[in-house]
Amino acid sequence: MLNKKIRTVVVFGCIAAIFAAVGYWNISPERFLDRPAVKVQENDIDWYATNTHTLQYLPDGKVQYEMTSDKVDHVKASEITLVTKPDLNMFRGTEFPWHVQSERAEVNPDGTEVELIDSVRIARTDEKNRTTIITSSRMTVFPQREYAQTEQPVRIDGAGGVSTGTGMKAYLKESRIHLLSNVRGQYEAR
């Protein structure tokens, strides 16, 4: 009889210990099922903004640039910012800004390099009311250095004529432009 009591106490003790362990560790059948791991996709957007307007000032209080766009998407994995329809005026503290436009743009994480994509147009009217327009299909702009470059075909309208070429280096601060190859020009005689 004592054996039967001990056996019953041991069996109920084991069952109580199992229930205590299950409650303690919160073991549930769902924990043993396979769950797909959450992966960050290459193009996952972690934030976006629409109808943006940005003003950046120089240390002396003059406007460095003003930009508007239809939409801005930030890619989580690469930290690249995608801009739709960027429209940028680079004042550089002067009254005569470079007006930069394109269909799309990609901005690197620290904002030092902007890749303009599709229907790129850079224009400026100087103090003598002379207009220069640079067009290309793709161009890289370095806003802090006031420099732009491309390896694509380029067209420059201005100074009484049209110049075309493949590849360009543009020093926007000095208004100096170098076409790299296949240069052709057509100018009006005065």
CSV table of C-alpha atoms in Angstrom, one decimal:
chain,number,residue,atom,x,y,z
A,1,MET,CA,0.0,0.0,0.0
A,2,LEU,CA,2.8,2.4,0.8
A,3,ASN,CA,4.4,1.6,-2.6
A,4,LYS,CA,1.2,2.5,-4.4
A,5,LYS,CA,1.0,5.9,-2.5
A,6,ILE,CA,4.6,6.7,-3.3
A,7,ARG,CA,4.1,5.7,-7.0
A,8,THR,CA,1.0,8.0,-7.2
A,9,VAL,CA,2.8,10.9,-5.6
A,10,VAL,CA,5.8,10.5,-7.9
A,11,VAL,CA,3.6,10.3,-11.0
A,12,PHE,CA,1.6,13.4,-10.0
A,13,GLY,CA,4.9,15.1,-9.0
A,14,CYS,CA,6.3,14.5,-12.5
A,15,ILE,CA,3.1,15.8,-14.2
A,16,ALA,CA,3.2,18.9,-12.0
A,17,ALA,CA,6.8,19.5,-12.8
A,18,ILE,CA,6.1,19.2,-16.6
A,19,PHE,CA,3.2,21.7,-16.3
A,20,ALA,CA,5.4,24.0,-14.2
A,21,ALA,CA,8.2,23.8,-16.9
A,22,VAL,CA,5.7,24.5,-19.7
A,23,GLY,CA,4.4,27.5,-17.9
A,24,TYR,CA,7.9,28.7,-16.9
A,25,TRP,CA,9.4,28.6,-20.4
A,26,ASN,CA,6.1,29.4,-22.1
A,27,ILE,CA,6.5,26.4,-24.4
A,28,SER,CA,3.7,26.3,-27.0
A,29,PRO,CA,3.3,24.1,-30.1
A,30,GLU,CA,3.6,27.2,-32.4
A,31,ARG,CA,7.2,27.7,-31.2
A,32,PHE,CA,8.2,24.5,-33.0
A,33,LEU,CA,6.7,25.4,-36.4
A,34,ASP,CA,8.9,26.7,-39.1
A,35,ARG,CA,8.6,30.5,-39.5
A,36,PRO,CA,10.0,32.3,-42.5
A,37,ALA,CA,12.9,34.6,-41.6
A,38,VAL,CA,12.2,38.3,-42.1
A,39,LYS,CA,14.6,39.5,-44.8
A,40,VAL,CA,15.3,43.0,-45.8
A,41,GLN,CA,14.9,43.2,-49.6
A,42,GLU,CA,17.3,45.1,-51.7
A,43,ASN,CA,14.6,47.7,-52.7
A,44,ASP,CA,12.6,47.9,-49.4
A,45,ILE,CA,11.6,51.6,-48.8
A,46,ASP,CA,11.8,52.6,-45.1
A,47,TRP,CA,10.4,56.1,-45.6
A,48,TYR,CA,9.1,58.3,-48.3
A,49,ALA,CA,7.8,61.9,-48.8
A,50,THR,CA,5.7,63.5,-51.5
A,51,ASN,CA,5.7,67.0,-52.9
A,52,THR,CA,9.0,67.9,-51.1
A,53,HIS,CA,10.6,71.3,-50.9
A,54,THR,CA,14.1,71.7,-49.5
A,55,LEU,CA,16.2,74.9,-48.8
A,56,GLN,CA,19.9,74.7,-47.9
A,57,TYR,CA,21.8,77.8,-46.7
A,58,LEU,CA,25.4,78.7,-46.7
A,59,PRO,CA,27.1,79.7,-43.4
A,60,ASP,CA,26.8,83.4,-44.4
A,61,GLY,CA,23.0,83.0,-44.7
A,62,LYS,CA,22.7,83.0,-48.5
A,63,VAL,CA,20.8,80.3,-50.2
A,64,GLN,CA,23.0,77.4,-51.4
A,65,TYR,CA,20.3,75.5,-53.2
A,66,GLU,CA,16.5,75.1,-53.4
A,67,MET,CA,15.0,71.8,-54.5
A,68,THR,CA,11.5,70.5,-55.1
A,69,SER,CA,10.4,67.0,-56.2
A,70,ASP,CA,7.2,64.9,-56.7
A,71,LYS,CA,8.4,62.1,-54.5
A,72,VAL,CA,11.4,61.0,-52.4
A,73,ASP,CA,11.9,57.3,-51.4
A,74,HIS,CA,14.7,56.1,-49.1
A,75,VAL,CA,16.0,52.6,-49.7
A,76,LYS,CA,16.7,50.9,-46.4
A,77,ALA,CA,19.4,48.4,-47.5
A,78,SER,CA,21.6,50.8,-49.4
A,79,GLU,CA,20.7,54.1,-47.8
A,80,ILE,CA,20.3,55.6,-51.3
A,81,THR,CA,17.5,58.2,-51.8
A,82,LEU,CA,15.5,58.0,-55.0
A,83,VAL,CA,14.0,61.2,-56.2
A,84,THR,CA,11.2,61.6,-58.8
A,85,LYS,CA,11.2,64.7,-60.9
A,86,PRO,CA,13.9,66.7,-59.1
A,87,ASP,CA,14.0,70.4,-59.8
A,88,LEU,CA,17.0,72.1,-58.2
A,89,ASN,CA,18.3,75.7,-58.3
A,90,MET,CA,21.9,75.8,-57.2
A,91,PHE,CA,22.4,79.4,-56.2
A,92,ARG,CA,25.9,79.1,-54.7
A,93,GLY,CA,25.3,82.4,-52.9
A,94,THR,CA,24.8,84.2,-56.2
A,95,GLU,CA,21.8,85.7,-58.0
A,96,PHE,CA,22.2,83.5,-61.1
A,97,PRO,CA,21.5,79.9,-60.2
A,98,TRP,CA,22.1,76.8,-62.2
A,99,HIS,CA,18.7,75.2,-62.8
A,100,VAL,CA,19.0,71.3,-62.7
A,101,GLN,CA,16.1,69.0,-63.8
A,102,SER,CA,15.6,65.4,-64.7
A,103,GLU,CA,13.0,62.6,-64.6
A,104,ARG,CA,14.7,60.7,-61.7
A,105,ALA,CA,17.7,61.0,-59.5
A,106,GLU,CA,19.6,58.8,-57.0
A,107,VAL,CA,21.4,60.5,-54.1
A,108,ASN,CA,24.1,58.6,-52.2
A,109,PRO,CA,23.8,58.3,-48.4
A,110,ASP,CA,25.8,61.4,-47.5
A,111,GLY,CA,24.3,63.6,-50.3
A,112,THR,CA,27.7,64.3,-51.9
A,113,GLU,CA,26.8,62.7,-55.2
A,114,VAL,CA,23.6,62.9,-57.3
A,115,GLU,CA,23.0,60.7,-60.3
A,116,LEU,CA,20.5,62.4,-62.6
A,117,ILE,CA,18.7,59.9,-64.9
A,118,ASP,CA,16.6,60.6,-68.1
A,119,SER,CA,16.0,63.9,-69.7
A,120,VAL,CA,18.7,65.7,-67.8
A,121,ARG,CA,18.7,69.5,-68.3
A,122,ILE,CA,21.0,72.0,-66.7
A,123,ALA,CA,20.5,75.7,-67.5
A,124,ARG,CA,21.7,79.1,-66.4
A,125,THR,CA,21.2,82.7,-67.5
A,126,ASP,CA,24.1,84.9,-66.5
A,127,GLU,CA,24.3,88.6,-65.6
A,128,LYS,CA,24.5,89.6,-69.3
A,129,ASN,CA,21.2,87.7,-70.0
A,130,ARG,CA,23.1,84.9,-71.9
A,131,THR,CA,21.5,81.5,-71.5
A,132,THR,CA,23.4,78.2,-71.5
A,133,ILE,CA,21.5,74.9,-71.6
A,134,ILE,CA,23.2,71.5,-71.2
A,135,THR,CA,21.2,68.4,-72.0
A,136,SER,CA,22.0,64.7,-71.7
A,137,SER,CA,20.4,61.3,-70.8
A,138,ARG,CA,22.4,60.8,-67.6
A,139,MET,CA,24.7,63.0,-65.5
A,140,THR,CA,26.5,62.8,-62.1
A,141,VAL,CA,26.4,66.1,-60.1
A,142,PHE,CA,28.6,66.8,-57.0
A,143,PRO,CA,26.7,69.6,-55.3
A,144,GLN,CA,29.3,70.6,-52.7
A,145,ARG,CA,32.1,70.7,-55.4
A,146,GLU,CA,29.7,72.5,-57.9
A,147,TYR,CA,30.9,69.9,-60.5
A,148,ALA,CA,29.0,67.7,-63.0
A,149,GLN,CA,30.2,65.0,-65.3
A,150,THR,CA,28.9,62.4,-67.8
A,151,GLU,CA,30.1,59.8,-70.3
A,152,GLN,CA,26.9,60.1,-72.3
A,153,PRO,CA,26.3,62.3,-75.4
A,154,VAL,CA,25.8,65.9,-74.4
A,155,ARG,CA,24.3,69.0,-76.2
A,156,ILE,CA,25.2,72.5,-75.1
A,157,ASP,CA,23.1,75.4,-76.4
A,158,GLY,CA,24.5,78.9,-75.8
A,159,ALA,CA,27.0,81.5,-76.7
A,160,GLY,CA,25.5,81.9,-80.2
A,161,GLY,CA,25.7,78.3,-81.2
A,162,VAL,CA,25.3,74.6,-80.4
A,163,SER,CA,28.0,72.2,-79.3
A,164,THR,CA,27.7,68.4,-79.1
A,165,GLY,CA,30.0,65.7,-77.8
A,166,THR,CA,30.4,62.5,-75.9
A,167,GLY,CA,31.4,62.9,-72.3
A,168,MET,CA,31.6,66.2,-70.3
A,169,LYS,CA,33.2,67.8,-67.3
A,170,ALA,CA,31.4,70.9,-66.1
A,171,TYR,CA,32.9,73.2,-63.4
A,172,LEU,CA,29.7,75.0,-62.5
A,173,LYS,CA,31.2,77.6,-60.2
A,174,GLU,CA,33.5,78.9,-62.9
A,175,SER,CA,30.9,78.3,-65.7
A,176,ARG,CA,33.6,76.2,-67.5
A,177,ILE,CA,32.6,73.1,-69.6
A,178,HIS,CA,34.8,70.6,-71.2
A,179,LEU,CA,33.5,68.2,-73.9
A,180,LEU,CA,35.6,65.0,-73.9
A,181,SER,CA,35.2,63.5,-77.4
A,182,ASN,CA,33.4,63.6,-80.8
A,183,VAL,CA,33.0,67.3,-80.4
A,184,ARG,CA,31.0,69.2,-83.0
A,185,GLY,CA,30.0,72.8,-83.1
A,186,GLN,CA,27.8,75.1,-85.1
A,187,TYR,CA,28.0,78.9,-84.4
A,188,GLU,CA,26.4,82.0,-85.8
A,189,ALA,CA,28.8,84.5,-87.4
A,190,ARG,CA,28.5,88.0,-86.1
